[in-house]
């Protein structure tokens, strides 16, 4: 701990200064990552960067005093955190291991009191290697080679919580193991077994009284055959209530009466309520455009009052228009027009809440909202050096794919050039690809290109998340085929509307997006002038044998379902085999410590391009993993990408000025 807690707790939102945003400003990590208020409203916990470390700051609202909680080792950062009692926080840590700069979770759980005292490592592989502050010399906590996950705090027991333990296997994949639920002492780590699941990678759901009454997961390597089990009480008998012959649903949370469960249903296109007495599902909300809805809890956490969606701009549908939370949200939206307002958490009495206001040009400001007075106080700017008035505006778009499928995405035009035509354009393809999706929100890569005069086009191609199950499944085994066609169709959409200059388009992406960039220039050699593949996959057969997903039954089953395993087919969809068709100039960006997409992927693509007489620009950082982390490395990469774009499709700002 130290008493020099995270500075600038109360801020005034800065004014606008018109000037080009420095590249390093776009490369910097946010100063503040997350903020949550304690259940009694006395404290706010914040994760933020001090020096080069992520710490947990605990601030008392009454006098703004506070402390920093630092990870115990110099190569560690604080990860996620939750209030588990009015005076206690549970948090995880990440570690920078070996040569890799990207931090990875340790699976351990720590707790600390709101005043910074009583710190304890209560669960994990290193638990038991130290004495806890139990008042005795008895070693209570024992080491466990497993990953811990919070199931639920216990509202009526401030010294205990429910956690799930996922034992480590050789693969390190929690989807391959049968978890156990424990009641754990937040002070010393002593735990009591509460339940276990025969389903691999299962999740547990407790009711509002802290009784574990559901678990859900899969018994199949494909991980797509979901099952849900339910019991009426802590000593009740488990029965299957979803999956198999029963109508499928995915539990979210219990309602206030503890008799019904909110759940995703109808292939993820709806939110329903499952009644534990009648065993029936009642539909509460159905998406009009296929966008998935996300439940918004009431301030006390005992129920839900709204549903958020992310197709286009974020939107909120009220389940209960008379809920006090609905009135509070409407009040804040009136005070902060034009931004997305998200409720982060609130006190149990509903008198105070932490909100995040953000937008396509705004990284976000955390606010404290007091419901009785409707007072809104700005607390923390996530990136205070980024001024929304200087950034580019992101606008939602909609189009149809060649087979009639509805697609959504975003178009970001350079600041003050929103009416310009025939712009040099960067088509930016997201990673994942399944379950991941672009949203209306601040993105440093988007702003890098747009503030330099390039139009930026993003599309949520089939297989992307944020939509119902049918949309995701439409992308299964369509790498390089229909998924790629969606990106092509979006590119042609921008050309047809006079937005993109047909002769000045570059395609860029990371991970799957890197694959799509190289697949795009090999499948459509005359559409793009250049491509940037960032930690991308270029040889599907090689990747199916060499990545951190291999060796896990569930991961390999997943890959078989979404990608396929026929060697001839995988080769036919691999960019490495079509280097001789690529006319565009290529940049390849590779991390030497990347375990998800080993450097052999980039090396094989580089060799293929060199043999084809089109040697790529090669960016390699030995200590970086699956995406660069070090700010200096990111800034250097940004500069090199801008120079590459300038060389191949022209300087964005100069090109715009000529129009």
XYZ file of C-alpha atoms in Angstrom, residues 32-609:
578
model
C -8.355 4.874 -15.359
C -9.814 1.532 -16.362
C -12.772 0.919 -14.068
C -14.583 2.493 -11.119
C -17.203 1.063 -8.749
C -18.915 2.376 -5.653
C -19.135 0.358 -2.446
C -22.503 -1.155 -1.474
C -22.915 1.429 1.339
C -21.736 4.369 -0.767
C -18.816 5.314 1.463
C -15.997 4.343 -0.922
C -15.143 4.203 -4.614
C -12.683 1.596 -5.888
C -10.730 2.466 -9.035
C -8.214 0.634 -11.194
C -5.708 2.922 -12.835
C -2.128 3.219 -13.965
C 0.525 4.635 -11.642
C 3.923 4.670 -13.295
C 3.783 1.556 -15.425
C 1.654 -0.534 -13.047
C -2.083 -0.994 -12.736
C -3.093 -0.502 -9.110
C -6.326 -0.582 -7.139
C -7.167 2.717 -5.459
C -9.664 2.868 -2.599
C -11.069 6.356 -2.025
C -13.310 7.482 0.822
C -15.889 9.868 -0.618
C -16.368 11.871 2.579
C -12.879 13.422 2.523
C -11.371 12.104 -0.748
C -8.629 10.312 1.190
C -7.429 6.977 -0.059
C -4.762 4.363 -0.573
C -3.271 2.434 -3.462
C -3.222 -1.346 -3.327
C -0.178 -2.531 -5.260
C 0.359 -6.097 -6.484
C 2.927 -7.852 -4.346
C 5.446 -8.505 -7.129
C 6.978 -5.970 -9.473
C 5.902 -7.863 -12.610
C 2.213 -7.906 -11.625
C -0.802 -5.648 -12.208
C -4.230 -5.549 -10.608
C -6.787 -7.107 -12.951
C -10.540 -7.108 -12.376
C -12.253 -6.353 -9.069
C -15.647 -6.441 -7.332
C -17.041 -5.184 -4.059
C -17.910 -8.327 -2.083
C -18.987 -6.528 1.092
C -19.559 -2.901 2.143
C -15.975 -2.736 3.394
C -14.130 -5.286 1.276
C -12.986 -5.726 -2.352
C -12.013 -8.919 -4.161
C -9.514 -8.559 -7.001
C -7.386 -10.587 -9.380
C -3.858 -9.977 -10.648
C -2.130 -10.338 -13.998
C 1.536 -11.112 -14.495
C 4.090 -10.194 -17.144
C 5.893 -13.531 -17.451
C 9.047 -14.395 -19.346
C 9.772 -12.062 -22.231
C 6.105 -11.311 -22.930
C 4.936 -7.770 -22.230
C 1.244 -8.640 -22.419
C -0.054 -9.484 -18.929
C -1.865 -12.773 -18.322
C -4.146 -13.724 -15.432
C -2.834 -15.903 -12.601
C -6.252 -17.264 -11.560
C -5.688 -16.084 -7.983
C -8.145 -14.143 -5.821
C -7.142 -11.457 -3.326
C -9.183 -9.398 -0.877
C -8.531 -6.121 0.911
C -10.562 -3.923 3.241
C -11.791 -0.530 2.053
C -9.256 1.289 4.228
C -6.385 -0.663 2.642
C -5.799 -3.022 5.569
C -6.375 -6.766 5.871
C -4.919 -7.698 2.488
C -5.076 -11.463 1.846
C -4.382 -13.932 -0.938
C -7.354 -16.227 -0.401
C -7.313 -18.519 -3.430
C -4.858 -19.795 -6.017
C -1.616 -21.553 -6.685
C 0.427 -19.322 -4.364
C -2.179 -19.272 -1.594
C -0.762 -21.038 1.436
C 2.765 -19.816 0.761
C 2.241 -16.965 3.202
C 0.540 -16.366 6.541
C -2.720 -14.455 6.417
C -3.808 -11.829 8.897
C -6.026 -14.210 10.880
C -4.762 -13.290 14.314
C -3.029 -16.669 14.690
C -0.080 -18.478 13.153
C -2.334 -21.198 11.772
C -2.078 -21.567 8.004
C -5.735 -21.713 6.934
C -5.611 -21.222 3.177
C -4.101 -23.962 1.009
C -2.575 -23.822 -2.446
C -4.848 -24.825 -5.309
C -3.790 -25.206 -8.933
C -6.944 -23.678 -10.300
C -8.527 -20.464 -11.521
C -10.953 -18.802 -9.136
C -14.030 -16.906 -10.265
C -16.549 -14.975 -8.181
C -20.059 -16.418 -8.355
C -21.713 -14.005 -5.965
C -21.126 -11.964 -2.810
C -23.291 -12.977 0.156
C -25.410 -9.952 0.980
C -26.162 -11.079 4.535
C -22.651 -12.317 5.279
C -19.923 -9.681 4.746
C -17.143 -12.139 5.580
C -17.923 -14.760 2.925
C -18.612 -15.102 -0.808
C -19.305 -17.836 -3.344
C -16.573 -18.710 -5.827
C -16.049 -21.315 -8.545
C -12.801 -23.257 -8.868
C -11.656 -24.411 -12.308
C -8.739 -26.857 -11.857
C -5.770 -26.518 -14.185
C -5.165 -29.174 -16.763
C -2.234 -29.428 -19.133
C -4.144 -27.277 -21.629
C -4.935 -24.581 -19.096
C -8.429 -24.359 -20.597
C -11.271 -23.980 -18.087
C -13.764 -25.308 -20.654
C -12.216 -28.768 -20.269
C -12.740 -29.177 -16.514
C -15.561 -29.845 -14.079
C -15.716 -26.905 -11.662
C -16.541 -26.866 -7.967
C -18.370 -24.113 -6.099
C -17.167 -23.034 -2.647
C -18.193 -20.701 0.128
C -14.946 -18.898 0.935
C -13.916 -16.800 3.915
C -12.879 -13.395 2.594
C -10.417 -12.918 5.449
C -8.346 -16.090 5.408
C -9.382 -18.203 2.417
C -10.949 -21.053 4.357
C -13.527 -22.649 2.090
C -16.432 -25.088 2.235
C -17.578 -27.069 -0.789
C -21.110 -26.112 -1.837
C -21.660 -27.894 -5.159
C -19.966 -29.354 -8.221
C -20.921 -29.755 -11.849
C -20.612 -32.765 -14.157
C -20.639 -30.320 -17.080
C -17.274 -29.147 -18.326
C -16.583 -25.447 -17.989
C -19.945 -24.940 -16.284
C -21.064 -21.668 -14.716
C -22.975 -21.518 -11.433
C -25.868 -19.170 -10.689
C -26.897 -18.239 -7.144
C -30.195 -16.671 -6.170
C -30.480 -13.416 -4.240
C -30.134 -15.252 -0.935
C -26.809 -16.767 -1.940
C -28.080 -20.293 -2.684
C -26.589 -21.952 -5.764
C -29.625 -23.135 -7.694
C -28.410 -23.451 -11.279
C -25.419 -24.557 -13.271
C -25.117 -24.615 -17.023
C -22.554 -25.777 -19.545
C -21.837 -28.591 -21.993
C -21.042 -32.285 -22.082
C -19.890 -32.196 -25.692
C -16.534 -31.253 -27.172
C -18.280 -28.946 -29.639
C -19.371 -26.793 -26.632
C -22.540 -25.932 -28.535
C -24.856 -28.431 -26.837
C -25.839 -26.397 -23.794
C -27.565 -27.860 -20.757
C -29.074 -26.176 -17.701
C -29.661 -27.876 -14.340
C -31.831 -26.488 -11.536
C -32.687 -27.229 -7.902
C -35.219 -25.581 -5.575
C -32.957 -25.356 -2.528
C -29.425 -25.914 -1.271
C -30.171 -29.567 -0.522
C -32.587 -30.107 -3.404
C -32.117 -32.583 -6.225
C -30.614 -31.349 -9.491
C -32.823 -31.752 -12.577
C -32.160 -30.809 -16.172
C -34.448 -27.998 -17.323
C -32.907 -26.921 -20.643
C -31.044 -28.645 -23.455
C -31.819 -32.041 -24.875
C -35.591 -32.253 -25.281
C -36.251 -29.120 -23.217
C -36.386 -25.669 -24.796
C -32.944 -24.097 -24.706
C -32.124 -21.003 -22.691
C -29.066 -19.463 -21.045
C -29.566 -18.155 -17.470
C -28.557 -14.593 -16.559
C -29.875 -13.821 -13.058
C -32.729 -14.469 -10.641
C -35.491 -11.913 -10.221
C -36.386 -10.231 -6.953
C -38.768 -12.984 -5.875
C -36.184 -15.733 -6.434
C -38.744 -17.813 -8.320
C -37.965 -16.779 -11.891
C -34.741 -16.464 -13.852
C -33.944 -13.996 -16.594
C -32.426 -15.821 -19.558
C -31.378 -15.554 -23.180
C -33.766 -17.588 -25.306
C -34.932 -18.174 -28.877
C -31.390 -18.601 -30.125
C -30.237 -15.464 -28.314
C -32.699 -13.220 -30.141
C -34.889 -12.690 -27.066
C -34.752 -12.277 -23.318
C -37.206 -14.419 -21.404
C -38.187 -15.241 -17.863
C -38.089 -18.882 -16.823
C -40.530 -19.692 -14.027
C -39.170 -22.310 -11.639
C -42.672 -23.381 -10.569
C -44.273 -23.817 -13.997
C -40.979 -24.563 -15.823
C -42.157 -22.288 -18.641
C -40.438 -19.483 -20.546
C -42.190 -16.160 -21.057
C -40.717 -13.770 -23.618
C -40.028 -10.270 -22.263
C -38.194 -8.719 -25.190
C -37.321 -9.662 -28.766
C -34.807 -7.917 -30.957
C -36.229 -6.117 -33.965
C -32.985 -6.281 -35.948
C -31.213 -9.357 -34.578
C -29.081 -7.363 -32.142
C -28.471 -9.174 -28.871
C -29.844 -7.584 -25.710
C -27.955 -7.276 -22.416
C -29.814 -7.178 -19.127
C -29.382 -4.067 -16.933
C -29.729 -4.833 -13.191
C -31.580 -2.635 -10.735
C -29.416 -0.529 -8.410
C -29.731 -3.074 -5.600
C -28.802 -5.914 -7.957
C -31.862 -7.980 -7.036
C -33.742 -7.590 -10.328
C -33.516 -6.022 -13.778
C -35.208 -2.968 -15.242
C -33.850 -2.552 -18.805
C -32.095 -4.114 -21.774
C -29.179 -2.586 -23.701
C -28.368 -3.268 -27.336
C -25.309 -2.336 -29.393
C -26.402 -2.447 -33.030
C -25.697 1.030 -34.326
C -25.571 3.391 -31.376
C -26.174 1.794 -27.973
C -29.851 1.879 -27.021
C -31.836 1.017 -23.907
C -35.268 -0.614 -23.797
C -37.063 -0.318 -20.461
C -38.665 -3.401 -18.962
C -40.142 -1.336 -16.127
C -40.823 2.302 -17.054
C -41.805 3.058 -13.457
C -38.571 1.788 -11.937
C -36.590 4.478 -10.089
C -33.548 3.388 -12.090
C -35.394 4.278 -15.292
C -36.074 7.792 -14.005
C -32.442 8.158 -12.971
C -31.172 7.014 -16.360
C -33.478 9.391 -18.220
C -32.361 12.262 -15.976
C -28.694 11.593 -16.682
C -29.251 11.212 -20.427
C -30.861 14.665 -20.459
C -27.860 16.117 -18.650
C -25.382 14.360 -20.964
C -26.903 14.430 -24.462
C -25.144 12.783 -27.379
C -23.150 10.234 -25.390
C -23.784 6.679 -24.287
C -24.602 6.423 -20.582
C -23.886 3.094 -18.915
C -24.689 2.256 -15.294
C -21.576 0.621 -13.839
C -22.909 -0.114 -10.359
C -24.834 1.457 -7.492
C -25.320 1.360 -3.744
C -27.788 -1.123 -2.335
C -30.118 1.658 -1.209
C -30.082 3.136 -4.713
C -29.011 6.607 -3.574
C -25.693 6.712 -5.445
C -24.455 5.210 -8.693
C -21.317 5.202 -10.806
C -21.966 5.909 -14.484
C -19.724 5.893 -17.536
C -20.474 8.419 -20.282
C -18.621 7.735 -23.540
C -18.933 7.902 -27.302
C -17.289 7.208 -30.620
C -15.025 10.208 -30.110
C -14.908 10.066 -26.311
C -13.005 7.446 -24.251
C -15.308 8.179 -21.348
C -15.796 9.955 -18.042
C -16.859 8.238 -14.817
C -19.575 10.149 -12.960
C -21.078 9.922 -9.500
C -24.868 10.314 -9.643
C -26.942 11.033 -6.548
C -30.517 9.981 -7.179
C -32.270 12.085 -4.544
C -30.827 15.398 -5.762
C -30.115 14.320 -9.377
C -26.629 15.719 -8.864
C -24.061 14.551 -11.402
C -20.378 14.906 -10.528
C -17.524 14.129 -12.934
C -14.989 11.937 -11.182
C -12.442 10.530 -13.609
C -11.583 10.942 -17.278
C -10.270 7.664 -18.661
C -7.977 9.456 -21.114
C -7.902 13.108 -20.096
C -5.542 14.029 -22.951
C -8.092 12.960 -25.582
C -10.489 15.819 -26.364
C -13.723 14.667 -28.048
C -14.006 17.890 -30.071
C -10.734 17.070 -31.819
C -11.657 13.502 -32.681
C -13.554 11.947 -35.569
C -17.247 11.084 -35.343
C -18.289 7.447 -35.735
C -21.628 6.836 -37.462
C -23.611 3.588 -37.772
C -24.222 2.131 -41.235
C -26.434 -0.648 -42.584
C -26.226 -2.588 -45.841
C -27.184 -5.887 -47.384
C -24.748 -8.619 -48.291
C -24.914 -10.118 -51.770
C -27.139 -12.918 -50.485
C -29.542 -10.495 -48.788
C -28.229 -10.839 -45.220
C -28.530 -7.617 -43.233
C -25.164 -6.242 -42.121
C -24.319 -3.408 -39.748
C -21.155 -1.499 -39.155
C -19.592 1.918 -38.715
C -18.138 4.667 -40.867
C -15.759 7.191 -39.335
C -14.898 10.202 -41.476
C -12.072 12.673 -40.821
C -12.924 15.621 -38.534
C -14.441 18.549 -40.476
C -14.410 16.415 -43.638
C -17.732 14.654 -43.074
C -19.100 15.788 -46.452
C -15.952 14.959 -48.430
C -16.097 12.373 -51.211
C -13.667 9.841 -52.669
C -11.538 9.624 -49.556
C -8.564 7.342 -49.074
C -10.062 4.576 -46.954
C -8.980 1.993 -44.420
C -11.244 -1.048 -44.181
C -10.697 -2.245 -40.610
C -11.699 -5.856 -39.854
C -12.188 -6.938 -36.246
C -10.611 -10.029 -34.703
C -12.256 -13.005 -33.029
C -14.060 -13.597 -35.206
C -16.971 -15.342 -33.455
C -18.644 -13.465 -30.627
C -16.463 -10.375 -31.162
C -18.006 -7.285 -32.743
C -17.352 -3.634 -33.460
C -19.358 -1.157 -31.394
C -20.067 2.553 -31.360
C -17.315 3.668 -29.047
C -13.840 5.121 -28.822
C -11.153 3.112 -30.645
C -7.550 4.308 -30.838
C -6.877 2.586 -34.167
C -9.949 4.152 -35.753
C -8.974 7.586 -34.473
C -5.372 7.163 -35.639
C -6.498 6.755 -39.233
C -9.474 9.128 -39.217
C -7.625 12.058 -37.630
C -4.987 11.668 -40.355
C -7.588 12.121 -43.080
C -8.625 8.551 -43.862
C -12.178 7.264 -43.894
C -12.451 4.161 -41.699
C -14.977 1.465 -42.570
C -15.939 -1.334 -40.158
C -18.510 -4.070 -40.743
C -19.865 -6.743 -38.440
C -19.695 -9.590 -40.934
C -21.627 -12.825 -40.384
C -20.188 -14.696 -37.416
C -19.688 -11.510 -35.417
C -21.083 -11.270 -31.899
C -23.694 -8.815 -30.694
C -26.386 -10.510 -32.764
C -28.499 -13.630 -32.435
C -27.268 -17.191 -32.746
C -28.336 -17.541 -36.378
C -26.132 -14.626 -37.402
C -23.156 -16.120 -35.596
C -23.758 -19.606 -37.015
C -24.019 -18.123 -40.525
C -20.265 -17.615 -40.243
C -19.355 -21.192 -39.296
C -16.780 -22.621 -41.718
C -17.015 -19.451 -43.798
C -13.513 -18.116 -43.162
C -12.382 -16.685 -46.462
C -15.728 -17.313 -48.133
C -19.005 -15.643 -47.115
C -17.407 -13.866 -44.152
C -14.868 -12.387 -46.556
C -17.572 -11.579 -49.075
C -19.323 -9.483 -46.426
C -16.177 -7.358 -46.050
C -15.914 -7.074 -49.824
C -19.581 -6.055 -50.086
C -19.114 -3.371 -47.447
C -16.063 -2.052 -49.312
C -18.000 -1.841 -52.561
C -20.871 -0.176 -50.693
C -18.479 2.611 -49.651
C -17.195 2.951 -53.226
C -20.683 3.042 -54.738
C -21.697 5.866 -52.401
C -18.714 7.963 -53.319
C -17.213 7.701 -49.846
C -14.133 5.636 -50.708
C -11.819 6.348 -53.617
C -11.744 3.021 -55.484
C -8.047 3.418 -56.180
C -7.012 4.251 -52.614
C -8.248 1.558 -50.255
C -6.191 -0.402 -47.723
C -7.497 -3.319 -45.649
C -6.253 -3.752 -42.078
C -6.956 -6.034 -39.153
C -5.501 -7.987 -36.249
C -5.790 -11.699 -35.450
C -8.726 -12.892 -37.597
C -8.731 -9.372 -39.026
C -5.149 -9.952 -40.156
C -6.298 -13.138 -41.879
C -9.125 -11.204 -43.566
C -6.705 -8.496 -44.719
C -4.475 -10.992 -46.549
C -7.401 -13.083 -47.729
C -8.992 -9.903 -49.047
C -6.037 -8.918 -51.233
C -5.633 -12.484 -52.518
C -9.318 -13.045 -53.262
C -9.983 -9.537 -54.586
C -6.586 -8.515 -56.000
C -7.912 -5.396 -57.748
C -9.981 -4.029 -54.867
C -7.282 -3.028 -52.383
C -4.016 -1.176 -52.904
C -2.453 -2.395 -49.668
C -2.975 -4.664 -46.672
C -1.754 -4.651 -43.077
C -1.863 -8.028 -41.348
C -1.387 -7.607 -37.598
C -0.705 -10.850 -35.630
C -2.770 -12.567 -38.307
C -3.388 -16.187 -39.297
C -2.299 -17.018 -42.834
C -1.895 -20.817 -42.893
C -4.977 -22.510 -41.449
C -3.484 -25.989 -41.507
C -0.424 -24.823 -39.586
C -2.577 -22.904 -37.086
C -4.770 -25.943 -36.485
C -1.625 -27.742 -35.299
C 0.320 -24.952 -33.590
C -1.444 -22.526 -31.263
C -2.391 -22.352 -27.600
C -5.828 -23.758 -28.482
C -4.419 -27.136 -29.466
C -4.555 -29.896 -26.842
C -7.862 -28.737 -25.388
C -10.769 -31.013 -26.267
C -13.309 -28.202 -26.143
C -11.146 -25.786 -28.136
C -10.357 -28.374 -30.783
C -14.045 -29.285 -31.004
C -14.859 -25.608 -31.317
C -12.338 -25.135 -34.141
C -13.736 -28.151 -35.961
C -17.205 -26.623 -35.830
C -16.347 -23.070 -36.817
C -13.333 -23.643 -39.063
C -13.331 -27.278 -40.199
C -10.423 -29.688 -40.318
C -10.269 -30.945 -43.889
C -6.673 -30.172 -44.918
C -7.527 -29.537 -48.565
C -10.313 -27.137 -47.670
C -8.175 -25.290 -45.105
C -5.405 -24.890 -47.670
C -7.903 -23.502 -50.169
C -8.871 -20.792 -47.672
C -5.326 -19.917 -46.536
C -3.770 -16.679 -47.847
C -0.289 -18.256 -47.755
C -1.216 -20.356 -50.792
C -2.213 -17.374 -52.912
C 0.765 -15.058 -52.533
C 1.237 -15.028 -56.319
C -2.224 -13.491 -56.741
C -1.551 -10.578 -54.393
C -0.936 -7.308 -56.235
C -1.264 -5.068 -53.171
C 1.648 -3.995 -51.030
C 1.684 -5.793 -47.680
C 2.831 -5.027 -44.143
C 3.072 -7.899 -41.661
C 3.151 -7.201 -37.904
C 4.288 -10.066 -35.641
C 4.815 -10.548 -31.907
C 7.601 -12.934 -30.940
C 5.844 -13.957 -27.703
C 2.458 -14.587 -29.372
C 1.072 -17.960 -28.252
C -2.360 -17.641 -29.856
C -0.894 -17.003 -33.328
C 2.772 -18.067 -33.233
C 5.301 -16.089 -35.255
C 5.549 -18.979 -37.735
C 2.314 -17.671 -39.256
C 3.852 -14.342 -40.165
C 7.101 -15.980 -41.256
C 5.316 -18.353 -43.639
C 3.371 -15.477 -45.214
C 6.523 -13.406 -45.500
C 8.371 -16.224 -47.251
C 5.470 -16.832 -49.650
C 5.314 -13.156 -50.613
